[in-house]
Structure formats: structure tokens, C-alpha cells
CSV table of C-alpha atoms in Angstrom, one decimal:
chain,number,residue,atom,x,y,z
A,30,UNK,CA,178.6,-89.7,67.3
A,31,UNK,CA,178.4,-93.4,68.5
A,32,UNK,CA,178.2,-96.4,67.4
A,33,UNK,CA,176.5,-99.1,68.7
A,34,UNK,CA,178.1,-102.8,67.7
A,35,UNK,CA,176.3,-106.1,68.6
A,36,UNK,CA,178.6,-109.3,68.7
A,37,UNK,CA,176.1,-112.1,69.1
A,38,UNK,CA,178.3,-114.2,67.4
A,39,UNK,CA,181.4,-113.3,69.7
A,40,UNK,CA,179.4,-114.1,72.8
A,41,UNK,CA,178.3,-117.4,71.2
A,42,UNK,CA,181.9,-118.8,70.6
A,43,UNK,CA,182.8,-118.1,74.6
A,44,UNK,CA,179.2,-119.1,75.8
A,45,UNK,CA,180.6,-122.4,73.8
A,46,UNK,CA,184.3,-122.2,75.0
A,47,UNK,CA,183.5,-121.9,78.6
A,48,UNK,CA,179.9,-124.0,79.1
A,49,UNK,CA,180.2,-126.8,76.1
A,50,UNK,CA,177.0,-128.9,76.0
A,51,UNK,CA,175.2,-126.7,78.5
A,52,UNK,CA,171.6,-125.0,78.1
A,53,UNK,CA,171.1,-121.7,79.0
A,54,UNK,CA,167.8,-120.9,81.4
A,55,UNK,CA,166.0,-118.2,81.7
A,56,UNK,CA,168.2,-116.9,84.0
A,57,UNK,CA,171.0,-116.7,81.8
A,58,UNK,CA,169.5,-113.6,79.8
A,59,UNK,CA,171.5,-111.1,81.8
A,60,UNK,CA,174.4,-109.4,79.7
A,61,UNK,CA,177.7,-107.6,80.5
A,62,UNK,CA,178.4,-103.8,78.9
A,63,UNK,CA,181.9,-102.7,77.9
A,64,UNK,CA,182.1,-99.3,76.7
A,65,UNK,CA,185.4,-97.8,75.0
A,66,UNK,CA,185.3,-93.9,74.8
A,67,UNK,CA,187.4,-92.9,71.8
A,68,UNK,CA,187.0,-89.3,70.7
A,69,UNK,CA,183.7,-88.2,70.1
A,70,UNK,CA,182.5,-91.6,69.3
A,71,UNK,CA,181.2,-94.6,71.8
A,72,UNK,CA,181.7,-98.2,71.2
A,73,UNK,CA,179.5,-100.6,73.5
A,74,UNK,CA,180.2,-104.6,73.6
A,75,UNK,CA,177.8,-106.8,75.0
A,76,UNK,CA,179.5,-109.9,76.8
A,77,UNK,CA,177.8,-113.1,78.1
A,78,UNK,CA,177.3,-113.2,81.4
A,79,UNK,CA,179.4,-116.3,83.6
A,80,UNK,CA,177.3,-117.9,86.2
A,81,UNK,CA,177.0,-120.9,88.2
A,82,UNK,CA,175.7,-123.5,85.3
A,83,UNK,CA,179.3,-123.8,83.7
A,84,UNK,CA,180.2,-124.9,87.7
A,85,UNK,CA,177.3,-127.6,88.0
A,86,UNK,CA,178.0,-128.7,84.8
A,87,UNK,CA,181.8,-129.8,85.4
A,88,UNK,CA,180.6,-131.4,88.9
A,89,UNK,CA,178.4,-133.8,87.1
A,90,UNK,CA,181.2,-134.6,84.3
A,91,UNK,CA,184.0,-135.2,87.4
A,92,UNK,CA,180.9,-137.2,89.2
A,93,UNK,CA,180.8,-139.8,86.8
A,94,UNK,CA,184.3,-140.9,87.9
A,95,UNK,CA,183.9,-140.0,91.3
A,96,UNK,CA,184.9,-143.6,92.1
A,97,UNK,CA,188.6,-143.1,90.4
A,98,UNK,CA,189.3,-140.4,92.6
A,99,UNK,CA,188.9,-138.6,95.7
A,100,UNK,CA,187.2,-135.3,96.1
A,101,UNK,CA,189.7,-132.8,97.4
A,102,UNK,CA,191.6,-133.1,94.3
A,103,UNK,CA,189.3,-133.1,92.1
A,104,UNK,CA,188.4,-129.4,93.8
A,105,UNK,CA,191.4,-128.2,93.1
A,106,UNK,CA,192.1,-129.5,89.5
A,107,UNK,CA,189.4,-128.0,88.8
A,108,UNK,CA,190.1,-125.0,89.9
A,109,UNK,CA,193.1,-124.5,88.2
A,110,UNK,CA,191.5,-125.7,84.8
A,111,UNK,CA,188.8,-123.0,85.5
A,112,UNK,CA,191.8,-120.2,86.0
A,113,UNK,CA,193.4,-121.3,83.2
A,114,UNK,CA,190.4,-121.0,81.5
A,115,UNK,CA,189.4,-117.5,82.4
A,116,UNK,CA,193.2,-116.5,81.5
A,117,UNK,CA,192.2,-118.1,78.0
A,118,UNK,CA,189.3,-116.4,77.7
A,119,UNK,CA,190.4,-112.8,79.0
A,120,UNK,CA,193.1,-113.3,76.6
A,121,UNK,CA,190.8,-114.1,74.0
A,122,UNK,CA,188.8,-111.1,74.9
A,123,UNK,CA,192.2,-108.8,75.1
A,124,UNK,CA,192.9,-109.8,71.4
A,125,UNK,CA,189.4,-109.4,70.1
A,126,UNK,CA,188.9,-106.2,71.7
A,127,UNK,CA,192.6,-105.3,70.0
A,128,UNK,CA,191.5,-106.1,66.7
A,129,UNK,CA,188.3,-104.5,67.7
A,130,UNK,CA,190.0,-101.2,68.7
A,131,UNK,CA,192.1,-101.3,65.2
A,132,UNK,CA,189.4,-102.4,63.1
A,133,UNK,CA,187.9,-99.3,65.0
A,134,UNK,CA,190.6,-97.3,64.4
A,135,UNK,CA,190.8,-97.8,60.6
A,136,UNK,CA,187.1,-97.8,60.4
A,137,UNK,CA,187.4,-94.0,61.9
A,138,UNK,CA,190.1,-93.5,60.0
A,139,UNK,CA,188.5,-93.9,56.6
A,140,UNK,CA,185.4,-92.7,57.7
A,141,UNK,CA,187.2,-89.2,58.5
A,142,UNK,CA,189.0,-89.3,55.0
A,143,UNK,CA,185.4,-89.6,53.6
A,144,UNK,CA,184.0,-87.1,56.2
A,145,UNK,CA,186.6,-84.2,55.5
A,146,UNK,CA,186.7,-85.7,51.5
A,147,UNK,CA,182.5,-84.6,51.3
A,148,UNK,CA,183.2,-81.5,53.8
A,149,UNK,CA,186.4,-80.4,51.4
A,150,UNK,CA,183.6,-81.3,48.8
A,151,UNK,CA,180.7,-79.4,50.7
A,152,UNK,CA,183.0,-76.3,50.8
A,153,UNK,CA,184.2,-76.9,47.6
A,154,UNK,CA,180.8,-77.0,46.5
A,155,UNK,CA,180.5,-74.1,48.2
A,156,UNK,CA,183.3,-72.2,47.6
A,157,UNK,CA,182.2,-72.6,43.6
A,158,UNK,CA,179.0,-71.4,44.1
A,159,UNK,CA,179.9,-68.3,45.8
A,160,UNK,CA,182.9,-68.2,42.9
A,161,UNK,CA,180.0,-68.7,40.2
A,162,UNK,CA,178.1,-65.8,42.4
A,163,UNK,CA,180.8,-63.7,42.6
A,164,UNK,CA,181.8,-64.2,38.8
A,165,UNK,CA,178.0,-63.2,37.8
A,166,UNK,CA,178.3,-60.0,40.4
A,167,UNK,CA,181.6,-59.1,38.4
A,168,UNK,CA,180.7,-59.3,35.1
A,169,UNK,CA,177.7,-57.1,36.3
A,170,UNK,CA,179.3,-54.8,37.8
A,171,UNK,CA,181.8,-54.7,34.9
A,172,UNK,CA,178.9,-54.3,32.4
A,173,UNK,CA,177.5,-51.8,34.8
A,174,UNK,CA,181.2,-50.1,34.8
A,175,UNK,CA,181.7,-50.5,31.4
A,176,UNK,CA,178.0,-48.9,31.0
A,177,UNK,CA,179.1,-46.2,32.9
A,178,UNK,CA,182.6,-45.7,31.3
A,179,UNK,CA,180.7,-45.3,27.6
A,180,UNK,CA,178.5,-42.7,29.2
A,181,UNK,CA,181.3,-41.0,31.1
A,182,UNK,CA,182.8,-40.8,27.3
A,183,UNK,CA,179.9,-39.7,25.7
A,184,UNK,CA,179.5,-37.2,28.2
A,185,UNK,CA,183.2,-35.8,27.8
A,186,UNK,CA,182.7,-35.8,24.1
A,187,UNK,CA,179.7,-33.9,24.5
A,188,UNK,CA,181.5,-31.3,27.0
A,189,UNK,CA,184.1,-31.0,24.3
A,190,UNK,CA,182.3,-30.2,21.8
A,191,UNK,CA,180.1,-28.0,23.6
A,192,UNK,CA,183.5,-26.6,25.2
A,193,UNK,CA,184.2,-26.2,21.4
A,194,UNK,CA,181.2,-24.1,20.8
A,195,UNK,CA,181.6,-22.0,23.3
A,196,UNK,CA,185.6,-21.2,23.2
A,197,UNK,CA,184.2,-20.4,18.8
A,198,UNK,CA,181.2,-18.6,20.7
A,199,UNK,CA,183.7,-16.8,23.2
A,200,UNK,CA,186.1,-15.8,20.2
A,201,UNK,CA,183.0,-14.4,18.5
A,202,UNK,CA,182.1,-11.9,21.3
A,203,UNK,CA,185.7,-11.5,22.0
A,204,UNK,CA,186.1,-10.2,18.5
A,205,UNK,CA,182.8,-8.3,18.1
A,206,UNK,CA,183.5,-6.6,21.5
A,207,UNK,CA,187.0,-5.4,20.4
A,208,UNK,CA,184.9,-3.9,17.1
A,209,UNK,CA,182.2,-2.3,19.1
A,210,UNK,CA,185.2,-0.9,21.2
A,211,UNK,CA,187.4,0.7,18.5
A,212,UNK,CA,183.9,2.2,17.2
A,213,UNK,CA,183.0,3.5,20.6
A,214,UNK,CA,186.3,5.5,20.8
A,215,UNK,CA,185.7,6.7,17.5
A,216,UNK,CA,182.5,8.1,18.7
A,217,UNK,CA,184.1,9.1,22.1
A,218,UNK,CA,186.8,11.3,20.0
A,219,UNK,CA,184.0,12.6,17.7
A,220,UNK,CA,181.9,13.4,20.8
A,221,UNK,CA,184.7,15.1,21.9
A,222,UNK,CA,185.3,17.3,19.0
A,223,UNK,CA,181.8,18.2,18.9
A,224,UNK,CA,182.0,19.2,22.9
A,225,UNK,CA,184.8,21.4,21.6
A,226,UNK,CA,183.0,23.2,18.8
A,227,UNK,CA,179.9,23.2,20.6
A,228,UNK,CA,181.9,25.2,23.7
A,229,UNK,CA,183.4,27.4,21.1
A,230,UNK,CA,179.7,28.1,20.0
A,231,UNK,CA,179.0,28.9,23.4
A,232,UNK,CA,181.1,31.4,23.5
A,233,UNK,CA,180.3,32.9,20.2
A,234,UNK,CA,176.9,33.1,21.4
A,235,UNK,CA,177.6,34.6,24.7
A,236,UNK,CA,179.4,37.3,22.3
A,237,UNK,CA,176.4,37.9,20.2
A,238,UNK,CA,173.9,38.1,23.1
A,239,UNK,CA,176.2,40.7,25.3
A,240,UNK,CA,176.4,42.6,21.6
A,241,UNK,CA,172.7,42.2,21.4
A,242,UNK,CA,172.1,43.0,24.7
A,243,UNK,CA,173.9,46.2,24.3
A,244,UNK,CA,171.8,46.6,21.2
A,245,UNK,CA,168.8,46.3,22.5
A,246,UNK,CA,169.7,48.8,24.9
A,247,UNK,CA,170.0,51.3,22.7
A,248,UNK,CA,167.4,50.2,20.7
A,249,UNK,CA,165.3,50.9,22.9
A,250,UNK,CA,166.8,54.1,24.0
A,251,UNK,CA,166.7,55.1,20.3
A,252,UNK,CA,162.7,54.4,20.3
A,253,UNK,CA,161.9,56.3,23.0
A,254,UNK,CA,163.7,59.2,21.1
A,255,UNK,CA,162.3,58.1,17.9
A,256,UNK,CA,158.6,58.1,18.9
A,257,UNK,CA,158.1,61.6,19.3
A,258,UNK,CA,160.0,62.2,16.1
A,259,UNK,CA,157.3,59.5,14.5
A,260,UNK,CA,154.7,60.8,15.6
A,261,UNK,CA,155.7,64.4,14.1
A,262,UNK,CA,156.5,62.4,10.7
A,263,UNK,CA,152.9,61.1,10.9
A,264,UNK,CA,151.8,64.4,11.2
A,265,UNK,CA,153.9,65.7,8.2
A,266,UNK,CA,152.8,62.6,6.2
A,267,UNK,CA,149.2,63.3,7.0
A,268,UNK,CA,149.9,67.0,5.6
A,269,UNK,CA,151.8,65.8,2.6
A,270,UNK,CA,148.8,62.8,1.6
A,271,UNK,CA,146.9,65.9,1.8
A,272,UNK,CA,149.3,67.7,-0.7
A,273,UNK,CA,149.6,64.5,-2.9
A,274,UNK,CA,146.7,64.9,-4.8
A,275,UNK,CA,147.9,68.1,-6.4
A,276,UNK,CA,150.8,67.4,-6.4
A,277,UNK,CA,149.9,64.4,-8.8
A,278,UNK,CA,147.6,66.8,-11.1
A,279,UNK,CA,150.6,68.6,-11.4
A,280,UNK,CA,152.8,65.8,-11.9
A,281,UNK,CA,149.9,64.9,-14.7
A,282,UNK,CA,150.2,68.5,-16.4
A,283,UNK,CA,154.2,68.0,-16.6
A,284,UNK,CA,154.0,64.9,-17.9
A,285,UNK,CA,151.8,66.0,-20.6
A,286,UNK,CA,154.1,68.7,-21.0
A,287,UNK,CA,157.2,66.3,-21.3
A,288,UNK,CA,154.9,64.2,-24.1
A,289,UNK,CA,154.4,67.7,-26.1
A,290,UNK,CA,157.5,68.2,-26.3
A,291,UNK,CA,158.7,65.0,-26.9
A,292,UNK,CA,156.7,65.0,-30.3
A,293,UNK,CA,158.3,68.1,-30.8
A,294,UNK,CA,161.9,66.4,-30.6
A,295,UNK,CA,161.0,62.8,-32.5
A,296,UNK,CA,162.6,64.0,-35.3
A,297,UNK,CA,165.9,64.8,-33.2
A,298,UNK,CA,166.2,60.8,-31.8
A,299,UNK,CA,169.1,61.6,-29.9
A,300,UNK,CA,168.1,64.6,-27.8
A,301,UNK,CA,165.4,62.2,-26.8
A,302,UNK,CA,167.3,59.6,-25.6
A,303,UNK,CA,169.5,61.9,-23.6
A,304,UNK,CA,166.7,63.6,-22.7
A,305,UNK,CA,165.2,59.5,-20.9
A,306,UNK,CA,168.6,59.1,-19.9
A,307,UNK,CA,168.6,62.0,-17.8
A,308,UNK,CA,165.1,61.8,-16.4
A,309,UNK,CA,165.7,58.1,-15.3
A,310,UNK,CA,169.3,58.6,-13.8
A,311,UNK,CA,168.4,60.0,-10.8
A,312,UNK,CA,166.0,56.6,-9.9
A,313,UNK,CA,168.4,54.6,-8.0
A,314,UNK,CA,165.9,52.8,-6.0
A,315,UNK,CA,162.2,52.9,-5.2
A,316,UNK,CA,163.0,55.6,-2.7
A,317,UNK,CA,164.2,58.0,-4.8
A,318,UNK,CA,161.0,57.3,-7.3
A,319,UNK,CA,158.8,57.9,-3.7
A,320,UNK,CA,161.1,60.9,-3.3
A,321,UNK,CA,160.5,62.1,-6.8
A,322,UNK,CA,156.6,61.7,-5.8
A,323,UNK,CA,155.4,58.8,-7.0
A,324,UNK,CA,153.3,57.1,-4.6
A,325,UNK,CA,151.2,54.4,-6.2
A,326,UNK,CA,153.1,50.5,-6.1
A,327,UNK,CA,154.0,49.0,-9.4
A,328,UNK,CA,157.3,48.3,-12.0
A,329,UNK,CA,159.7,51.2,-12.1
A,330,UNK,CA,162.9,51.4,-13.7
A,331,UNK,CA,166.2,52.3,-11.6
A,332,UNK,CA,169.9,52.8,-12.3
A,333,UNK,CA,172.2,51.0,-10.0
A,334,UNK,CA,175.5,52.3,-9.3
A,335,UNK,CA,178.2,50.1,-11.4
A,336,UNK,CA,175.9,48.3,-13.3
A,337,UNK,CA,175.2,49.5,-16.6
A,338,UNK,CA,172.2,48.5,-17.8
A,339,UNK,CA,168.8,49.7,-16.3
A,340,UNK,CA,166.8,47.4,-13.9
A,341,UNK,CA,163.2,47.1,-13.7
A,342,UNK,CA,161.9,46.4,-10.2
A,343,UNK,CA,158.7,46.5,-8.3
A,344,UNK,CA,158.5,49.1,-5.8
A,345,UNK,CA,155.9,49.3,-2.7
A,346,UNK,CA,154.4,52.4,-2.1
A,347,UNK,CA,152.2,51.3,0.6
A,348,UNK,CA,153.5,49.6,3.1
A,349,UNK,CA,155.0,51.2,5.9
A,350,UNK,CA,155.4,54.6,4.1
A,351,UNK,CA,156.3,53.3,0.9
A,352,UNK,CA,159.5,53.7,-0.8
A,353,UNK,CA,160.4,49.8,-0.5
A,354,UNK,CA,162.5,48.1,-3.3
A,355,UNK,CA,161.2,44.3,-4.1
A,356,UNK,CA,164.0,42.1,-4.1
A,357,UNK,CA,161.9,38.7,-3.6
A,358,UNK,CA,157.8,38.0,-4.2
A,359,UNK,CA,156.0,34.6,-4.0
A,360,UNK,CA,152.6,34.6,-3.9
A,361,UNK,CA,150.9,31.9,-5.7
A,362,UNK,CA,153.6,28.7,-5.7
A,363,UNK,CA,153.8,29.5,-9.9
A,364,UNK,CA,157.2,29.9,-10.1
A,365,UNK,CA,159.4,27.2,-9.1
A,366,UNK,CA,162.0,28.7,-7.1
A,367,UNK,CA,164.4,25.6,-7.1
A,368,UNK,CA,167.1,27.3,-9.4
A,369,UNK,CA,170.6,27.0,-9.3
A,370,UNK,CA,173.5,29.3,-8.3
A,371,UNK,CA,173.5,31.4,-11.7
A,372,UNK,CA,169.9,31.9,-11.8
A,373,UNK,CA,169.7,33.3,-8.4
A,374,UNK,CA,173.0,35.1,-9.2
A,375,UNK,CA,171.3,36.9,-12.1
A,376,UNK,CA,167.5,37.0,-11.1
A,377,UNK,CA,164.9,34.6,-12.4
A,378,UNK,CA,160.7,35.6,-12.8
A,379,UNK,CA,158.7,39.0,-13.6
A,380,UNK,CA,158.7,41.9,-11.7
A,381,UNK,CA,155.3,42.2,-11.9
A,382,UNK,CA,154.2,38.6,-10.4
A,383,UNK,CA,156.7,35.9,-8.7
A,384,UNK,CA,160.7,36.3,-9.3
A,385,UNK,CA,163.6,37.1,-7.7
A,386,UNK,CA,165.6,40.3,-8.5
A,387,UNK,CA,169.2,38.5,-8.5
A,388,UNK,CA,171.9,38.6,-6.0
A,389,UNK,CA,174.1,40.5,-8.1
A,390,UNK,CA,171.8,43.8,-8.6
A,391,UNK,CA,171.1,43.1,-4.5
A,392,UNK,CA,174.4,43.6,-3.6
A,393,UNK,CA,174.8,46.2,-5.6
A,394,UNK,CA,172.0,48.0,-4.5
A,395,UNK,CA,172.9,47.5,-0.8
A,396,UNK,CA,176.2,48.7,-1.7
A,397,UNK,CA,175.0,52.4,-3.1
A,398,UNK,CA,174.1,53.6,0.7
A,399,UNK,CA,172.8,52.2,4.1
A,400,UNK,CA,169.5,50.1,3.7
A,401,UNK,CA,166.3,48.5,6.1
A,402,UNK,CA,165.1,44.6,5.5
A,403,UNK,CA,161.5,44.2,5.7
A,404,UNK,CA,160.0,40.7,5.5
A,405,UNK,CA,155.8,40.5,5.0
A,406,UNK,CA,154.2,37.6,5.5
A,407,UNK,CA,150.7,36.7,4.8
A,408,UNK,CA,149.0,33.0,5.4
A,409,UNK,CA,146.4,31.4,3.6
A,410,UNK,CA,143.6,32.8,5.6
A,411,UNK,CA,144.9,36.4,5.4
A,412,UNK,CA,146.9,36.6,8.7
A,413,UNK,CA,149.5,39.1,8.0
A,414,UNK,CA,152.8,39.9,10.4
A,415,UNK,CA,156.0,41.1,9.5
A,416,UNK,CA,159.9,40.9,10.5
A,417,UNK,CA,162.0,44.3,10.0
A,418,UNK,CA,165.7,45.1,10.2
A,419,UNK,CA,167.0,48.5,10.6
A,420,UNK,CA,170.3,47.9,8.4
A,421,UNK,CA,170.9,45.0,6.2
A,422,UNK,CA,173.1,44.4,3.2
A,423,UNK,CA,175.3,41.5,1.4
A,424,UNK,CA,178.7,40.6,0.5
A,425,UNK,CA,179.5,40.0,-3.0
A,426,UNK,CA,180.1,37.0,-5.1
A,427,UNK,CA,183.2,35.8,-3.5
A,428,UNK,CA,182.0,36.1,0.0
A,429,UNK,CA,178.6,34.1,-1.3
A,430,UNK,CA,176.7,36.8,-1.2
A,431,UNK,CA,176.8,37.0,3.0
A,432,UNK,CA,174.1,38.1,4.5
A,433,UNK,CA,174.3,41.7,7.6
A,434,UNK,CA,171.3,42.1,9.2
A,435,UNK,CA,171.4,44.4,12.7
A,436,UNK,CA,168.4,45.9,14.8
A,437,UNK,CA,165.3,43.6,14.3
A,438,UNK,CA,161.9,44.2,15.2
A,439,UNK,CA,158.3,43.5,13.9
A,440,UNK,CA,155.5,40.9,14.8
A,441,UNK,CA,156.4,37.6,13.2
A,442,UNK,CA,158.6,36.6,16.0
A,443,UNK,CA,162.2,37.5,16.5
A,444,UNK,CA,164.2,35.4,14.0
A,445,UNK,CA,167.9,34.8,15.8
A,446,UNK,CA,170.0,36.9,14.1
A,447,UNK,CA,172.7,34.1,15.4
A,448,UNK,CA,171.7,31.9,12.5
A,449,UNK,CA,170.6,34.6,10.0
A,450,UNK,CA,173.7,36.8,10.5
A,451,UNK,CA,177.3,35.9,8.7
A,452,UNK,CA,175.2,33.4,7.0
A,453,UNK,CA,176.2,32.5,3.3
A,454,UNK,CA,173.8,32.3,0.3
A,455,UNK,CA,172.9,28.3,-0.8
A,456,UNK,CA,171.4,26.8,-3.8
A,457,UNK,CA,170.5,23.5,-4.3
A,458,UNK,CA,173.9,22.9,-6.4
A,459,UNK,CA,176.0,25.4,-4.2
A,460,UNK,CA,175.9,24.2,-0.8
A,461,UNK,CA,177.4,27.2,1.9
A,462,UNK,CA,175.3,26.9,5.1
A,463,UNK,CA,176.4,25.6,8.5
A,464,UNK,CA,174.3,22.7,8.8
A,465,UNK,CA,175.2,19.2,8.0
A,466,UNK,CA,172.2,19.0,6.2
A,467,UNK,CA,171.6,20.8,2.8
A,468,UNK,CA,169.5,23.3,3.5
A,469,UNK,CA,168.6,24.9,0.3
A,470,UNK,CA,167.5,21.5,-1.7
A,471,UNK,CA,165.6,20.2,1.6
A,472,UNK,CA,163.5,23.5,1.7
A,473,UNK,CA,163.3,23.4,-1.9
A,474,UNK,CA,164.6,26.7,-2.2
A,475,UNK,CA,167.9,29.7,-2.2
């Protein structure tokens, strides 16, 4: 910085002092510098110039009383005075430039209090904007935070709850999979007594099939000793179908013979009794009527051992050489055979259509002497097969009327004698079978 000070008047006053009454020419325009270096600042004074005029000037005053005294002294007063003068003046210029310096000095001095007062204010200023900056930044940010806080807390509320759920959820499964695990050893230990009686099946059934193997051996050992003997029996039976039909007029004349004299006896009522008694006792099944000669298929009466009363029953003297006692016939679906454990106990239907002869009379037929089981079958468009067993009887009351069958053959199919043999007899309110299932009221049936 500098500063530039112009001190006309200063120069006027010793212009004055040193050349009183004197004009200055154009020659006199000529100045004097004085620069003062102080700090970054430069002071310049401009000072008058001295020159030659002030000289002249103070010749022409000592002229005038040139006549008073003589010129060497003059010359040398004058000198003196002019020395004298300068002193004054340099001294003059010494103190004014003093003052000049202080008044300087306390100029620059004021001027830097204002200079560092407006740059204390200028960075004050400043300093409060970037404060009222920084203040603005902060509170955003601390919105933004606290923003972000309340979401941070909503979030963790929301992961609570949904930790909430999901420990309930977790509990949920835990417990269900506990249930579904006690319920899967349940079934694992029932799975594993049902490996154990199906094993012990297995074995039963490897029994039966080595028996039945052993069976069939001589089964079929027994046929091929059996066939010729058939085939002689067919011969006989052809001879004795040729023999029937006298034997039948004969059977006719004795009959009427047994009428005649039965009219004879009416009046003797109990000779004629006996006398039915005796012919019917010998009828124990429908094999000893085809043995007695009757040959045609219809409703005979039979005496079973230990039962007292007589039994009517239907007896087959066609099929398979006749001779064959009816224990069951459906034929039409008019009877309903759903019938309890009594009915079936004691028989149910007539001999002559649909009925069953009773298990009772069964077993006690089955229990006179050794019997065969054949089964015929016919469908609704007159396909006939059959299923035969050589021996076959049944237990009595107290083993449910078990069923023995033993030697099968025949064309309906071989039914397993695993499930038909040792089985026990079923109603629908007696259920005996082996089956979970209740066999006799699904098939509607004993």
C-alpha cells in the first residue's frame, strides 16, 4: 500500500521563510522528493527547490546600504545568516517530518485497528456463515439420523414381531412333529407285529403247501389207480342203468304190495307205524336211499344218528352218480339268506326250492361216517363248473361249526384250502372269521 501526501502548504511557509518578497520564475517549478519506507507502505514529500533567486535577492537588500559598509563583510555576514538559516530550516524540516512520521505512525496505527477490526469482522462474518451452514448441515443430518433411527425402530419392531411369529410358528411344528412322531412309532410297533404274524403265516403256509404237496402226490398216485377202477364202475353203472328199469317195475309191484297191505293193517294203527318206522330207519342219507334204488332227485326223508326226529332233505340223483345229500340250494335270489346264528344253526327255507339244511343236522350227518363236498355252480347264461372235495366234515357248536375239507379237485378253480380249511362258521351277528373285516354281513351271507 502507499500513500501519496502533498504538502503545498508546508512548501509555501519555507518558500516564504527562506525567499520573503521574492517571485518565483518559471524556473523555479522544479521540486525535491523525500521518500520514507515504513512497512509495506510509502510516504513521498515534495520539498521546494533552493536556488539562486533567494541569493540575488539578499545582494540587492545589502546593495542599498552598500555605502555603510564594505563588501567583504557583508560576504561573510551573510553567509553565516544563510547557514543559520538552513540550520533553521533543516530543523524545521526535522520536526515536521517527526510529527509527520508520528502522525504517520498513529494514522497506521488506527488504520490497522480498523483493518484487523473489519478482517476479525470479515472472518467473523465468515466464520458465522459457515456456523449458520454447518448448523443447517446438522440439523439435516440429525433429521436425516433421526429419520433413520425411527426406521431402524420400526424395522426392529417389525423383526420382533415377525421373530414372534415365527418362534409361535416354530413351537407349532415343533409340537405337531413330536405328534406325528409318537404316531409313527405306534405304526412302526404295529408294523412290526404284523411282520411277526405275517412270518408266522409264512410258515403256516410253507406247512400247508409241503402237506399239500405231499397230497397231491398221492393224489395223483391214487388217480392213476383209480381210473381203471372208474372206468370198470362205468361199465357196471352202464349194466346196472340197464337193470334200473326193472328194477323200478319191481320196486312199483312192491310198493303196491306194501299199500295192500297197509289197508289191510289201518285198523291196527300201531303196527303201521312200526311198520314206517322200520322202512325209513335204514335212510340215513341220500346214499343209502340211491343204495336202496331210488334213482330219480327229489325230497326224501332220512334218520340222522342222535337226532331224533326225522329230516327231510333233497337228494341228487343225477349228478356225478347220484347219491348226493343237499345241504345248501340258491337258485333264484328268493330267499334272503342274511339270517342270524340260530337260523343257520337250525336250517331256514324248503327243501324243495331255496333253504339251508342247518348246521346242526350237517354236523351230525358228517359225523355218522366219512363224507365228499361237492360245490355246483351255474351262471346266468348256463355256464356250469364245479369244485369237489374228497373228505369234508364240521365241528360242532362249540368249535363254530369248523369247517375240514382235504383232497380238492373239479373245474371251477382250486379254492385255497389255506383260507377254507380250520375256518369257522360266521353270521352276520356271530362274527368268527380271520379277517378284520366282517365277512359274513359284507357278503350278505353265512
Amino acid at each position: 500500500m502507499s500513500v501519496f501526501l502533498s504538502f503545498a502548504f508546508l512548501a509555501a511557509i519555507l518558500a516564504h521563510i527562506g525567499c520573503n518578497n521574492q517571485r518565483r520564475g518559471p524556473e523555479a517549478s522544479g521540486r525535491r522528493f523525500n521518500r520514507i519506507q515504513h512497512g509495506q507502505c510509502t510516504y513521498t514529500f515534495i520539498l521546494p527547490e533552493q536556488d539562486g533567486n533567494c541569493r540575488e535577492s539578499t545582494t540587492d537588500q545589502y546593495n542599498t546600504n552598500a555605502l555603510q559598509r564594505d563588501a567583504p563583510h557583508v560576504e561573510q555576514d551573510f553567509s553565516s545568516q544563510k547557514l543559520q538559516h538552513l540550520e533553521h530550516v533543516m530543523e524545521n524540516y526535522t520536526q515536521w517530518l517527526q510529527k509527520l512520521e508520528n502522525y504517520i505512525v498513529e494514522n497506521m496505527k488506527s488504520e490497522m485497528v480498523q483493518l484487523q477490526q473489519n478482517a476479525v469482522q470479515n472472518h467473523t462474518a465468515t466464520m458465522l456463515e459457515i456456523g449458520t451452514s454447518l448448523l443447517s448441515q446438522t440439523a439435516e443430518q440429525t433429521r436425516k439420523l433421526t429419520d433413520v433411527e425411527t426406521q431402524v425402530l420400526n424395522q426392529t419392531s417389525r423383526l420382533e414381531i415377525q421373530l414372534l411369529e415365527n418362534s409361535l410358528s416354530t413351537y407349532k411344528l415343533e409340537k405337531q412333529l413330536l405328534q406325528q412322531t409318537h404316531e409313527i412309532l405306534k405304526i412302526h410297533e404295529k408294523n412290526s407285529l404284523l411282520e411277526h404274524r405275517i412270518l408266522e403265516m409264512e410258515e403256516r403256509h410253507k406247512e400247508e403247501l409241503d402237506t399239500l404237496k405231499e397230497e397231491k402226490e398221492n393224489l395223483q398216485s391214487l388217480v392213476t389207480r383209480q381210473s381203471y377202477i372208474i372206468q370198470e364202475l362205468e361199465k357196471q353203472l352202464n349194466k346196472a342203468t340197464s337193470n334200473n328199469s326193472v328194477l323200478q317195475k319191481q320196486q312199483l309191484e312192491l310198493m303196491d304190495t306194501v299199500h295192500t297191505l297197509i289197508t289191510l293193517c289201518s285198523k291196527e294203527g300201531v303196527l303201521l307205524k312200526n311198520a314206517k318206522k322200520e322202512e325209513e330207519k335204514p335212510f340215513r342219507d341220500c346214499a343209502d336211499v340211491y343204495q336202496s334204488g331210488f334213482n330219480k332227485s327229489g325230497v326224501y326223508t332220512i334218520y340222522i344218528n342222535n337226532v331224533s326226529d326225522p329230516k327231510k332233505v333233497f337228494c341228487n340223483m343225477e349228478v356225478a352218480g347220484g347219491g348226493w345229500t343237499v345241504i345248501q340250494h340258491r337258485e333264484d335270489g328268493s330267499l334272503d339268506f342274511q339270517k342270524s346264528w340260530k337260523e343257520y344253526k337250525m336250517g331256514f327255507g324248503s327243501p324243495s326250492g331255496e333253504h339251508w339244511l342247518g348246521n346242526e343236522f350237517i354236523f351230525a350227518i358228517t359225523s355218522q361216517r366219512q363224507y365228499s363236498l361237492r360245490i355246483e355252480l351255474m351262471d346266468w347264461e348256463g355256464n356250469r363248473a364245479y369244485s369237489q372235495y374228497d373228505r369234508f366234515h364240521i365241528g360242532n357248536e362249540k368249535q363254530n361249526y369248523r369247517l375240514y375239507l382235504k383232497g380238492h379237485s373239479g373245474t371251477a378253480g382250486k379254492q385255497s384250502s389255506l383260507i377254507l380249511h380250520g375256518a369257522e362258521f360266521s353270521t352276520k351277528d356271530a362274527d368268527n372269521d380271520n379277517c378284520m373285516c366282517k365277512c359274513a354281513l359284507m357278503l350278505t351271507g353265512g
